[in-house]
mmCIF file of N, CA and C in Angstrom:
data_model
loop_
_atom_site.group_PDB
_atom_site.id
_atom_site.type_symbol
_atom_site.label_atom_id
_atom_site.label_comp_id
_atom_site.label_asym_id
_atom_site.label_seq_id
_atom_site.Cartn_x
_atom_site.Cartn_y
_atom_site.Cartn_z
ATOM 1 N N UNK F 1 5.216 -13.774 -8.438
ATOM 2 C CA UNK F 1 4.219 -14.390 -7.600
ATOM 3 C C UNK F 1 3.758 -15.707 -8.210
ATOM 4 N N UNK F 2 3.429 -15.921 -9.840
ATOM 5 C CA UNK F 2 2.900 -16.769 -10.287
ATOM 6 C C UNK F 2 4.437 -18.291 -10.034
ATOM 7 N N UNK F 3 5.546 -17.851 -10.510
ATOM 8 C CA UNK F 3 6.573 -18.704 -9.999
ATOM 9 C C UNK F 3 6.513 -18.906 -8.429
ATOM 10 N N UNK F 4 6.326 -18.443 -7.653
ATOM 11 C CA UNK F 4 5.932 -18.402 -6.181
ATOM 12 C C UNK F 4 5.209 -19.850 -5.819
ATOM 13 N N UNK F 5 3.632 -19.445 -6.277
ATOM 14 C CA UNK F 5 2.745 -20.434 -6.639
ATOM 15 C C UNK F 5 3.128 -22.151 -7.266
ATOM 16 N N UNK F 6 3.550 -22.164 -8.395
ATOM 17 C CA UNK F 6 4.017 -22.895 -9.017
ATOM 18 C C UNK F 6 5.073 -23.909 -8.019
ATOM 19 N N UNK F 7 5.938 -23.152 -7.520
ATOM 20 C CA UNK F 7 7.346 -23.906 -6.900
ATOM 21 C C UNK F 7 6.499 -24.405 -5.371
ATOM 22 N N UNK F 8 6.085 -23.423 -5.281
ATOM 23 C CA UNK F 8 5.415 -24.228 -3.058
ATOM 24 C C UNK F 8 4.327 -25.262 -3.653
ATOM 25 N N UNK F 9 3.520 -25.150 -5.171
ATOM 26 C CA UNK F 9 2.348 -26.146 -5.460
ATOM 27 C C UNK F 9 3.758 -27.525 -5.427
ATOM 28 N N UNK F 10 4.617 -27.301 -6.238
ATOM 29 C CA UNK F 10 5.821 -28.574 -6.541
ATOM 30 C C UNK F 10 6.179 -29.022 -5.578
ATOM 31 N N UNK F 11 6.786 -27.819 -4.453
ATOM 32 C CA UNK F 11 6.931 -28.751 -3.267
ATOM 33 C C UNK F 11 6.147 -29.429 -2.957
ATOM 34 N N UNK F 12 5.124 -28.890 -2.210
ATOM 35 C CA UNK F 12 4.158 -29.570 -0.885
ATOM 36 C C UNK F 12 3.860 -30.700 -2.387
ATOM 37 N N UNK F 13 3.242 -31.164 -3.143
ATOM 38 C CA UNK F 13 3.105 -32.075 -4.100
ATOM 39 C C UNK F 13 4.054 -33.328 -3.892
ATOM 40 N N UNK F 14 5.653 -32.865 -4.011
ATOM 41 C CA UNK F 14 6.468 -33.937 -3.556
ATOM 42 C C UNK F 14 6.443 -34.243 -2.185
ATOM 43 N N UNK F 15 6.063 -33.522 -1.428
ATOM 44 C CA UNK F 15 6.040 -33.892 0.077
ATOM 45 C C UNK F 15 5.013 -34.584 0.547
ATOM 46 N N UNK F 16 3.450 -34.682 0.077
ATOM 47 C CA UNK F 16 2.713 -35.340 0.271
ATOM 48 C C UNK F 16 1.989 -36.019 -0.531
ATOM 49 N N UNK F 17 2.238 -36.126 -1.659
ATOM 50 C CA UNK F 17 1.449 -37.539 -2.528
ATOM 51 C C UNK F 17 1.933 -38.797 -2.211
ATOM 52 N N UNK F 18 2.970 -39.244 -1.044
ATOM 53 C CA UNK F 18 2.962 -40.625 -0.577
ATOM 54 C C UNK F 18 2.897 -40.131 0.422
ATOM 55 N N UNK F 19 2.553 -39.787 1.212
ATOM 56 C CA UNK F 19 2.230 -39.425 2.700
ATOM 57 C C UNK F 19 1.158 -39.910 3.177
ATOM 58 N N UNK F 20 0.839 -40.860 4.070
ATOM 59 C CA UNK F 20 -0.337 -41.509 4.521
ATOM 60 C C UNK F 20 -1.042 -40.605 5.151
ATOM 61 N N UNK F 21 -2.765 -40.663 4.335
ATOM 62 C CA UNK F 21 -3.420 -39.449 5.495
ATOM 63 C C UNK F 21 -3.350 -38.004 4.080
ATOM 64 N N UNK F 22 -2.985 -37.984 3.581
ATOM 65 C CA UNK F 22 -2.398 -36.557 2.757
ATOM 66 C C UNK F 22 -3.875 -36.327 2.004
ATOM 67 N N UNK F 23 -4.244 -34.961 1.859
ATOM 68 C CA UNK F 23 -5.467 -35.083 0.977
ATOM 69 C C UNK F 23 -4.722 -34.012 -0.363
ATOM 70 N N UNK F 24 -3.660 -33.784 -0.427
ATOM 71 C CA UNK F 24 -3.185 -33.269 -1.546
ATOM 72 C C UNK F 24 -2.266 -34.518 -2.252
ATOM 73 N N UNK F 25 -3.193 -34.911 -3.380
ATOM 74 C CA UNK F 25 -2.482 -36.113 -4.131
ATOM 75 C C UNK F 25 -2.560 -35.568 -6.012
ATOM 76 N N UNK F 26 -2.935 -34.810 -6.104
ATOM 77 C CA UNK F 26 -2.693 -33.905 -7.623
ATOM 78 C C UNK F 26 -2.053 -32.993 -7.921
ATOM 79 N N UNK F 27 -1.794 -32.198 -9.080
ATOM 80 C CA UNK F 27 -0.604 -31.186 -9.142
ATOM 81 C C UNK F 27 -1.872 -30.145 -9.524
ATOM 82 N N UNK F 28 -3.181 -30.257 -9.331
ATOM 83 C CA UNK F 28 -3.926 -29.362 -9.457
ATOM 84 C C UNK F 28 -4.465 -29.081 -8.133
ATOM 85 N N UNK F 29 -4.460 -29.705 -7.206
ATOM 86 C CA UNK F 29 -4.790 -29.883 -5.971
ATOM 87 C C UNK F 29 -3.530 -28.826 -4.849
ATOM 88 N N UNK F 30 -2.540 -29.526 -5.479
ATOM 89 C CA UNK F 30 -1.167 -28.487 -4.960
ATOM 90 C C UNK F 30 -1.259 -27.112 -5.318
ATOM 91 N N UNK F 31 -2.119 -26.997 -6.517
ATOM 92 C CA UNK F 31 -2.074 -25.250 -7.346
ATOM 93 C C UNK F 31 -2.795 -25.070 -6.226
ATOM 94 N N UNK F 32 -4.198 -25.626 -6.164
ATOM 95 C CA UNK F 32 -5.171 -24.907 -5.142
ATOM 96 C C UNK F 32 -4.958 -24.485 -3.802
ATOM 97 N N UNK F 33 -3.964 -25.511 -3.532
ATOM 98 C CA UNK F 33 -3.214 -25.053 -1.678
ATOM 99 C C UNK F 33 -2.683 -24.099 -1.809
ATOM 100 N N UNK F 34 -1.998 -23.828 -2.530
ATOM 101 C CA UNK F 34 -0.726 -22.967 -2.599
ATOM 102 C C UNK F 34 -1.466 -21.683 -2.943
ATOM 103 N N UNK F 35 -2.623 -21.170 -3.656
ATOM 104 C CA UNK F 35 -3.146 -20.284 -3.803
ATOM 105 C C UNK F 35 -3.837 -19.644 -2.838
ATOM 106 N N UNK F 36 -4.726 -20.745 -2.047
ATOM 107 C CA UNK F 36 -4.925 -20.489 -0.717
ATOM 108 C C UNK F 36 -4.343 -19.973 0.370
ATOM 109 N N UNK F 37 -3.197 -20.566 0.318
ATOM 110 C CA UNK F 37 -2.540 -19.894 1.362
ATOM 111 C C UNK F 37 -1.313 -19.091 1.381
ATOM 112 N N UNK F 38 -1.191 -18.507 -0.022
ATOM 113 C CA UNK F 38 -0.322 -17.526 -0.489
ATOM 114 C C UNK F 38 -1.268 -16.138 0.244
ATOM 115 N N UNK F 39 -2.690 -16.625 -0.576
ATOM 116 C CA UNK F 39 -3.720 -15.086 -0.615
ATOM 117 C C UNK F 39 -4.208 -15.313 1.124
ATOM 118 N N UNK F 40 -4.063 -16.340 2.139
ATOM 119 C CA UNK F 40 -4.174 -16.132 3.337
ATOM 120 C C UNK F 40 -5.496 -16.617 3.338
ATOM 121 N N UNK F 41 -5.738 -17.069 2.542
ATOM 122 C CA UNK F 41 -7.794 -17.329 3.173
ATOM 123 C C UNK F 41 -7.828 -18.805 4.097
ATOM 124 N N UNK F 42 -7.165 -19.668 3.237
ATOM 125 C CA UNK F 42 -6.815 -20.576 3.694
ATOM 126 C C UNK F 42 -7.947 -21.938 3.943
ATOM 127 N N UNK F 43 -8.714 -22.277 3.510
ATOM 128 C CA UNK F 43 -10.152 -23.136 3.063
ATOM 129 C C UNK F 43 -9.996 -24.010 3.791
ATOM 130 N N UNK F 44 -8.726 -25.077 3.887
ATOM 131 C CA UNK F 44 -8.644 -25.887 4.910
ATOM 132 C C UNK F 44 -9.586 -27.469 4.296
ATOM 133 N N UNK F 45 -10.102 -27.229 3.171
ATOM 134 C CA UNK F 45 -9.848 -28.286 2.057
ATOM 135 C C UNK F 45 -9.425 -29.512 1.893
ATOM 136 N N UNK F 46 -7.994 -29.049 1.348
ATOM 137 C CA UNK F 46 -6.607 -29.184 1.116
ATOM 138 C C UNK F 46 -5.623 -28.827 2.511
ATOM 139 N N UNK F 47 -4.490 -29.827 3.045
ATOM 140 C CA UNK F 47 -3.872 -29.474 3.889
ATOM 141 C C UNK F 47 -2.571 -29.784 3.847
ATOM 142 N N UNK F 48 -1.508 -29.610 4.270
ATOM 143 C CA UNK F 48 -0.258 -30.748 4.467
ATOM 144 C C UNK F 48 0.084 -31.284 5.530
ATOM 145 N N UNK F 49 -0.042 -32.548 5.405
ATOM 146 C CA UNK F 49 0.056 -33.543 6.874
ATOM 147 C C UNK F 49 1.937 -33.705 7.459
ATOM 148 N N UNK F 50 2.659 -33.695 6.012
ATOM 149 C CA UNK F 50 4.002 -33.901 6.735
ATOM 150 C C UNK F 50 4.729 -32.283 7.013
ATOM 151 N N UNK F 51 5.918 -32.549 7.976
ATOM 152 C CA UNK F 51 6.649 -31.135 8.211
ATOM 153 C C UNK F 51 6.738 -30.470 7.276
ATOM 154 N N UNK F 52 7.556 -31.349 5.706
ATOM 155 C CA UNK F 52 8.128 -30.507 4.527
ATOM 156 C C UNK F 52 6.799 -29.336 4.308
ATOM 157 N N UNK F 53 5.784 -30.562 4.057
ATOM 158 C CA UNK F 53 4.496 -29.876 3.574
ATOM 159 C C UNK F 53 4.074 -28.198 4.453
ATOM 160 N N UNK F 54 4.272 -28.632 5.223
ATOM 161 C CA UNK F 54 3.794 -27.630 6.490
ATOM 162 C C UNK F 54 4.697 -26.190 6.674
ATOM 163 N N UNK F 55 6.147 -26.393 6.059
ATOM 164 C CA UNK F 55 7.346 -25.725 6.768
ATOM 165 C C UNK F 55 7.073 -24.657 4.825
ATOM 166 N N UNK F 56 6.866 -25.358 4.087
ATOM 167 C CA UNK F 56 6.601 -25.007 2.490
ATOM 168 C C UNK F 56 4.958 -24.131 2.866
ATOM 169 N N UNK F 57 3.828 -24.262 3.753
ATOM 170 C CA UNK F 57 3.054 -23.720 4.162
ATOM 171 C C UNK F 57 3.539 -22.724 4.204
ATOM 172 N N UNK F 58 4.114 -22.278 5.453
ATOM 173 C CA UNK F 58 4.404 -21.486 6.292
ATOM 174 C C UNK F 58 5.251 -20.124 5.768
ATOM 175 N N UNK F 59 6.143 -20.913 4.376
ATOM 176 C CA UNK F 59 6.753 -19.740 3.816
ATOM 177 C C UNK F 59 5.740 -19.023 2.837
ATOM 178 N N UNK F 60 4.768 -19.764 2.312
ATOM 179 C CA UNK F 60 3.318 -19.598 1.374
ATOM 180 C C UNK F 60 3.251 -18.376 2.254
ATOM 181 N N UNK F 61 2.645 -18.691 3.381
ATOM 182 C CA UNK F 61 2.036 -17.794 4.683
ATOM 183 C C UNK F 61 2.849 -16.362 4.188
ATOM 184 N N UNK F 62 4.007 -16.360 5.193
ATOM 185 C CA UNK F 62 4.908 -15.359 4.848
ATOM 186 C C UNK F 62 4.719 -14.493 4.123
ATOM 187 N N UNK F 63 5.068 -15.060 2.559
ATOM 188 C CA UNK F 63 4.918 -14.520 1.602
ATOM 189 C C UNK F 63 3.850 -13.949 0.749
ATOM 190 N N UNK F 64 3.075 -14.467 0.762
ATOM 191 C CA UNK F 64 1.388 -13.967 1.163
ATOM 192 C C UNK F 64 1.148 -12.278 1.895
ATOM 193 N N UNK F 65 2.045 -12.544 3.036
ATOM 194 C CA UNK F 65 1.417 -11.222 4.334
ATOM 195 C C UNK F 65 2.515 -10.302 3.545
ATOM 196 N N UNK F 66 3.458 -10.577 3.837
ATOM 197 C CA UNK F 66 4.694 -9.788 2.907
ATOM 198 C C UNK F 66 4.242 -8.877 1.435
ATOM 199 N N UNK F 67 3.437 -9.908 0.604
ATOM 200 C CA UNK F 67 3.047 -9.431 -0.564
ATOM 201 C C UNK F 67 1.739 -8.088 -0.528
ATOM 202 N N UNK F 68 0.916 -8.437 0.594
ATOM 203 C CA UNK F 68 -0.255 -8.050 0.977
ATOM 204 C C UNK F 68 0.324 -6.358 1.778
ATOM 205 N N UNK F 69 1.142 -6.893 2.611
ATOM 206 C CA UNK F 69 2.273 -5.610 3.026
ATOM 207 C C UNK F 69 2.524 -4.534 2.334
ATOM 208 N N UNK F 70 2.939 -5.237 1.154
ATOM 209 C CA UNK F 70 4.139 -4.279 0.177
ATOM 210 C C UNK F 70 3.061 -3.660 -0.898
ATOM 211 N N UNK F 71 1.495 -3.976 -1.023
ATOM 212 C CA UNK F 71 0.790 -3.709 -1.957
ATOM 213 C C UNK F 71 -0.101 -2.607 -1.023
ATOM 214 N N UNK F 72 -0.177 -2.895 0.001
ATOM 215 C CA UNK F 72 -0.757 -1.623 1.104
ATOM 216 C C UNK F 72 0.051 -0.779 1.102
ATOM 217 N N UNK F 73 1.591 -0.713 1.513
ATOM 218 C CA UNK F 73 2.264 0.238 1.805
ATOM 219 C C UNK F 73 2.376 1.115 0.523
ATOM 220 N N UNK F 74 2.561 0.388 -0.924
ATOM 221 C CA UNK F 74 2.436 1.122 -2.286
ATOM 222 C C UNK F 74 1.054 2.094 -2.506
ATOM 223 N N UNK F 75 0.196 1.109 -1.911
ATOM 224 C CA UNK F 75 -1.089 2.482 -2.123
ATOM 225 C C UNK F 75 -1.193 3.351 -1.465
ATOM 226 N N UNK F 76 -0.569 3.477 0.317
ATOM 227 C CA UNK F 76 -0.480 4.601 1.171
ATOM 228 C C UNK F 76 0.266 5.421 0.517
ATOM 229 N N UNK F 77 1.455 5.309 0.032
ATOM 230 C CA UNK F 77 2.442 6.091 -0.229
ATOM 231 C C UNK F 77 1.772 6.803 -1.693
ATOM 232 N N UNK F 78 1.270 6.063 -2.322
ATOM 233 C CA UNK F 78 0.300 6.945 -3.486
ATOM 234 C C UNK F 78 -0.648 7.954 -2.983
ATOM 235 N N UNK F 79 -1.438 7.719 -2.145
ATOM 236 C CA UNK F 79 -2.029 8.885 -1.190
ATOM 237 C C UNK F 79 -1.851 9.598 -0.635
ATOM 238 N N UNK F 80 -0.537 9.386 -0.238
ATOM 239 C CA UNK F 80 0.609 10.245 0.318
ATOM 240 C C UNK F 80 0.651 11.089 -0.226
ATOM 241 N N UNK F 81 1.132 10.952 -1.172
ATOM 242 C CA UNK F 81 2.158 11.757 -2.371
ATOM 243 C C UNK F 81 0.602 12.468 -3.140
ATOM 244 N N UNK F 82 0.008 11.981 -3.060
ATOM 245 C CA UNK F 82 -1.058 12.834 -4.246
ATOM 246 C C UNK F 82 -1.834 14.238 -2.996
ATOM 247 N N UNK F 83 -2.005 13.676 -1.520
ATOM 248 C CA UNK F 83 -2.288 14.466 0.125
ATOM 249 C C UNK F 83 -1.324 16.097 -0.401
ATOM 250 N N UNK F 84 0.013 15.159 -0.445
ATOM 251 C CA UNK F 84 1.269 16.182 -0.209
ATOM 252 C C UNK F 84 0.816 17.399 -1.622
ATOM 253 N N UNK F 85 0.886 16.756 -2.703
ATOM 254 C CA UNK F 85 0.815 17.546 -3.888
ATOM 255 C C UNK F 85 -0.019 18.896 -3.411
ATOM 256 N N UNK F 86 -1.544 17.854 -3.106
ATOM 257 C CA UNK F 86 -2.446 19.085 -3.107
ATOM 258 C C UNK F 86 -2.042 20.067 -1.622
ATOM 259 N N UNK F 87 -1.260 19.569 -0.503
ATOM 260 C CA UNK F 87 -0.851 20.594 0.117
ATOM 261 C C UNK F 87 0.118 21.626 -0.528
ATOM 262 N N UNK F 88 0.701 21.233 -1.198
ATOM 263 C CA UNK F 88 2.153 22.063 -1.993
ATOM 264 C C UNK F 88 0.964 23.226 -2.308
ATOM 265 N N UNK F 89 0.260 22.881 -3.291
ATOM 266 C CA UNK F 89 -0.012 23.691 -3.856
ATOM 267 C C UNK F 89 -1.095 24.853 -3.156
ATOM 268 N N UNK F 90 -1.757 24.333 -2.305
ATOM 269 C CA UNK F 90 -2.649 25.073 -0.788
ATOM 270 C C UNK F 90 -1.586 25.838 -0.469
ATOM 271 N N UNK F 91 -0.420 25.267 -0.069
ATOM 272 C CA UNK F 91 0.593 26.149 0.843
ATOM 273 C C UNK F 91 1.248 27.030 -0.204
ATOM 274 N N UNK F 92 1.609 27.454 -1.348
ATOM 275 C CA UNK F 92 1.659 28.172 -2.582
ATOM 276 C C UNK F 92 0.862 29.138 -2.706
ATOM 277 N N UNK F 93 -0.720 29.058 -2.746
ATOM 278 C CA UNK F 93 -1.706 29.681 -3.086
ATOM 279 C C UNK F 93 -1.449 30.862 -1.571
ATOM 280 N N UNK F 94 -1.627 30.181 -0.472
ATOM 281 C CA UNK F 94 -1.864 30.752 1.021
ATOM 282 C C UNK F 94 -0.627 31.952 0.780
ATOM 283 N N UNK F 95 0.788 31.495 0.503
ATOM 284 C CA UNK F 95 1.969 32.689 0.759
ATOM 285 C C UNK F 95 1.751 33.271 -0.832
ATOM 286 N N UNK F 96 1.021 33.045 -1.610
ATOM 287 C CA UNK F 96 1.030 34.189 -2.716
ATOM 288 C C UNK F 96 -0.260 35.181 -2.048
ATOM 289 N N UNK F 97 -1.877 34.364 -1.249
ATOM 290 C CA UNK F 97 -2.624 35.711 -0.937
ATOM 291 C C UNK F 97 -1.976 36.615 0.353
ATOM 292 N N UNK F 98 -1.067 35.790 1.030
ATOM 293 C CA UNK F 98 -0.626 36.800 2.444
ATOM 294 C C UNK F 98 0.581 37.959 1.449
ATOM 295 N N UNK F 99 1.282 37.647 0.988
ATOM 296 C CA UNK F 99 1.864 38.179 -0.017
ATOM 297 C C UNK F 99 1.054 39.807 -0.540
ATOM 298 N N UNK F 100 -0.089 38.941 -1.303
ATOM 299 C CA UNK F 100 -0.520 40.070 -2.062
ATOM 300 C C UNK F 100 -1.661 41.476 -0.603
ATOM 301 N N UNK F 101 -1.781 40.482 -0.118
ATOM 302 C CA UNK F 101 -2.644 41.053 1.129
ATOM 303 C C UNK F 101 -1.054 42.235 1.880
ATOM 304 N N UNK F 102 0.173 41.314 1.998
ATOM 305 C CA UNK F 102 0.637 42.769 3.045
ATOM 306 C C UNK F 102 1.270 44.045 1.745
ATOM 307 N N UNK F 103 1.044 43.699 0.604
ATOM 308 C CA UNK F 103 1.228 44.491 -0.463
ATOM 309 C C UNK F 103 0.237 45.861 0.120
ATOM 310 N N UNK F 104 -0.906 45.190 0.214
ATOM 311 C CA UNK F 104 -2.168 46.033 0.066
ATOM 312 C C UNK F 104 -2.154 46.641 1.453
ATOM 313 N N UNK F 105 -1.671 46.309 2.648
ATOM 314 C CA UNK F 105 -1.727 46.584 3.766
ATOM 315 C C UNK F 105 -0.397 48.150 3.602
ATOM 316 N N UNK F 106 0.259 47.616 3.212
ATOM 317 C CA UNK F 106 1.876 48.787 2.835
ATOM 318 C C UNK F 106 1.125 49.475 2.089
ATOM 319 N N UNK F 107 0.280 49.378 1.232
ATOM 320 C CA UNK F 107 -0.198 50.516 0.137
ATOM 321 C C UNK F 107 -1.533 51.346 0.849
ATOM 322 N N UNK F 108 -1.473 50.973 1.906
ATOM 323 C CA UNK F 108 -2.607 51.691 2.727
ATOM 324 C C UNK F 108 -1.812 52.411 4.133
ATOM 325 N N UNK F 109 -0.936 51.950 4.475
ATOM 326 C CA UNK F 109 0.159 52.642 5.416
ATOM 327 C C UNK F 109 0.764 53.568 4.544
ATOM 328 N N UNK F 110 1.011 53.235 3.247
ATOM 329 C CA UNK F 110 1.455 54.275 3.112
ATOM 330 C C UNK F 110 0.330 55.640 2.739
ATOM 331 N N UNK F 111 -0.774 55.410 2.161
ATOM 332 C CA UNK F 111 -1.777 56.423 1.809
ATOM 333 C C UNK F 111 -2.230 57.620 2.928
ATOM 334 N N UNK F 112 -2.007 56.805 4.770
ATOM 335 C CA UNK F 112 -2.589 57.102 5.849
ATOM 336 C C UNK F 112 -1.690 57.883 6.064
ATOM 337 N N UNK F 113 -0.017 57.691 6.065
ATOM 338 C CA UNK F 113 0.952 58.501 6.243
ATOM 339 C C UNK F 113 0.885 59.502 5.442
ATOM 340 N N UNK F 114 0.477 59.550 4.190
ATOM 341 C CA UNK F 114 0.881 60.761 3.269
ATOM 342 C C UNK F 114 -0.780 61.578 3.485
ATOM 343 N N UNK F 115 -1.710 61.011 4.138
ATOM 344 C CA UNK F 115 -2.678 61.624 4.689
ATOM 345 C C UNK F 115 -2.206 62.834 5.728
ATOM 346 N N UNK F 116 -1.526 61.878 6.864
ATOM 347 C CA UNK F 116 -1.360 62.471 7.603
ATOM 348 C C UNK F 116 -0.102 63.647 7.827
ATOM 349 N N UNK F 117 0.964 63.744 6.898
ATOM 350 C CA UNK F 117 1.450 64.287 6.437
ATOM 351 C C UNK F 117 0.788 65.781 6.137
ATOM 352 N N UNK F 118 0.251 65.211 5.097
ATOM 353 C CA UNK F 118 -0.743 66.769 4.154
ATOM 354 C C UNK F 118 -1.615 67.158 5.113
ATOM 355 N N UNK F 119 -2.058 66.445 5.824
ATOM 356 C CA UNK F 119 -3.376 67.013 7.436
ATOM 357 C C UNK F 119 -2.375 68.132 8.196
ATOM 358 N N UNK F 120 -1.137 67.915 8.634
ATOM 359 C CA UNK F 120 -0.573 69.099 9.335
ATOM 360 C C UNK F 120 -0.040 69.922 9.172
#
């Protein structure tokens, strides 16, 4: 990301420090665009007046939503996976008490039968 930054600040920099009209004329000025509109906030500051400038925007943009994407989808899938765990182990617990429950149900069918047995 930080190379990201760096290379779109270099572009748009060469694309508009002779550009009539340009308010990005520093290579600290280029950091600041490029940060802006990597992270999407976008201040509007700082702008790029020519295409290069604009088309070097636009992949900022991109890459920005892309990054923002891939850092959401990593934390769902962590919630996911931690959701799932604690079901594993709910659904574990549930077929060990039905388990031990038709144990106890058979050990009482059988007591009623051998009741009823010895009754006649």
């Amino acid at each position: 990301m930080t190379l990201l930054l760096f290379v779109g600040a270099l572009a748009v920099l060469d694309a508009e420090r002779t550009a009539p009209g340009s308010s990005i004329q520093s290579f600290g000025e280029a950091l600041w665009w490029s940060l802006v509109t990597v992270s999407t906030v976008g201040y509007g500051d700082f702008y790029p007046v020519t295409t290069t400038g604009r088309l070097v925007g636009a992949g900022l943009m991109v890459a920005g939503i892309a990054l923002l994407g891939v850092v959401t989808a990593s934390v769902a899938t962590w919630f996911i996976d931690k959701v799932r765990e604690i079901d594993t182990d709910a659904d574990a617990a549930t077929r060990r008490d039905i388990a031990e429950l038709n144990a106890k149900i058979d050990a009482l069918h059988a007591l009623l039968n051998q009741r009823d047995s010895t009754s006649k």
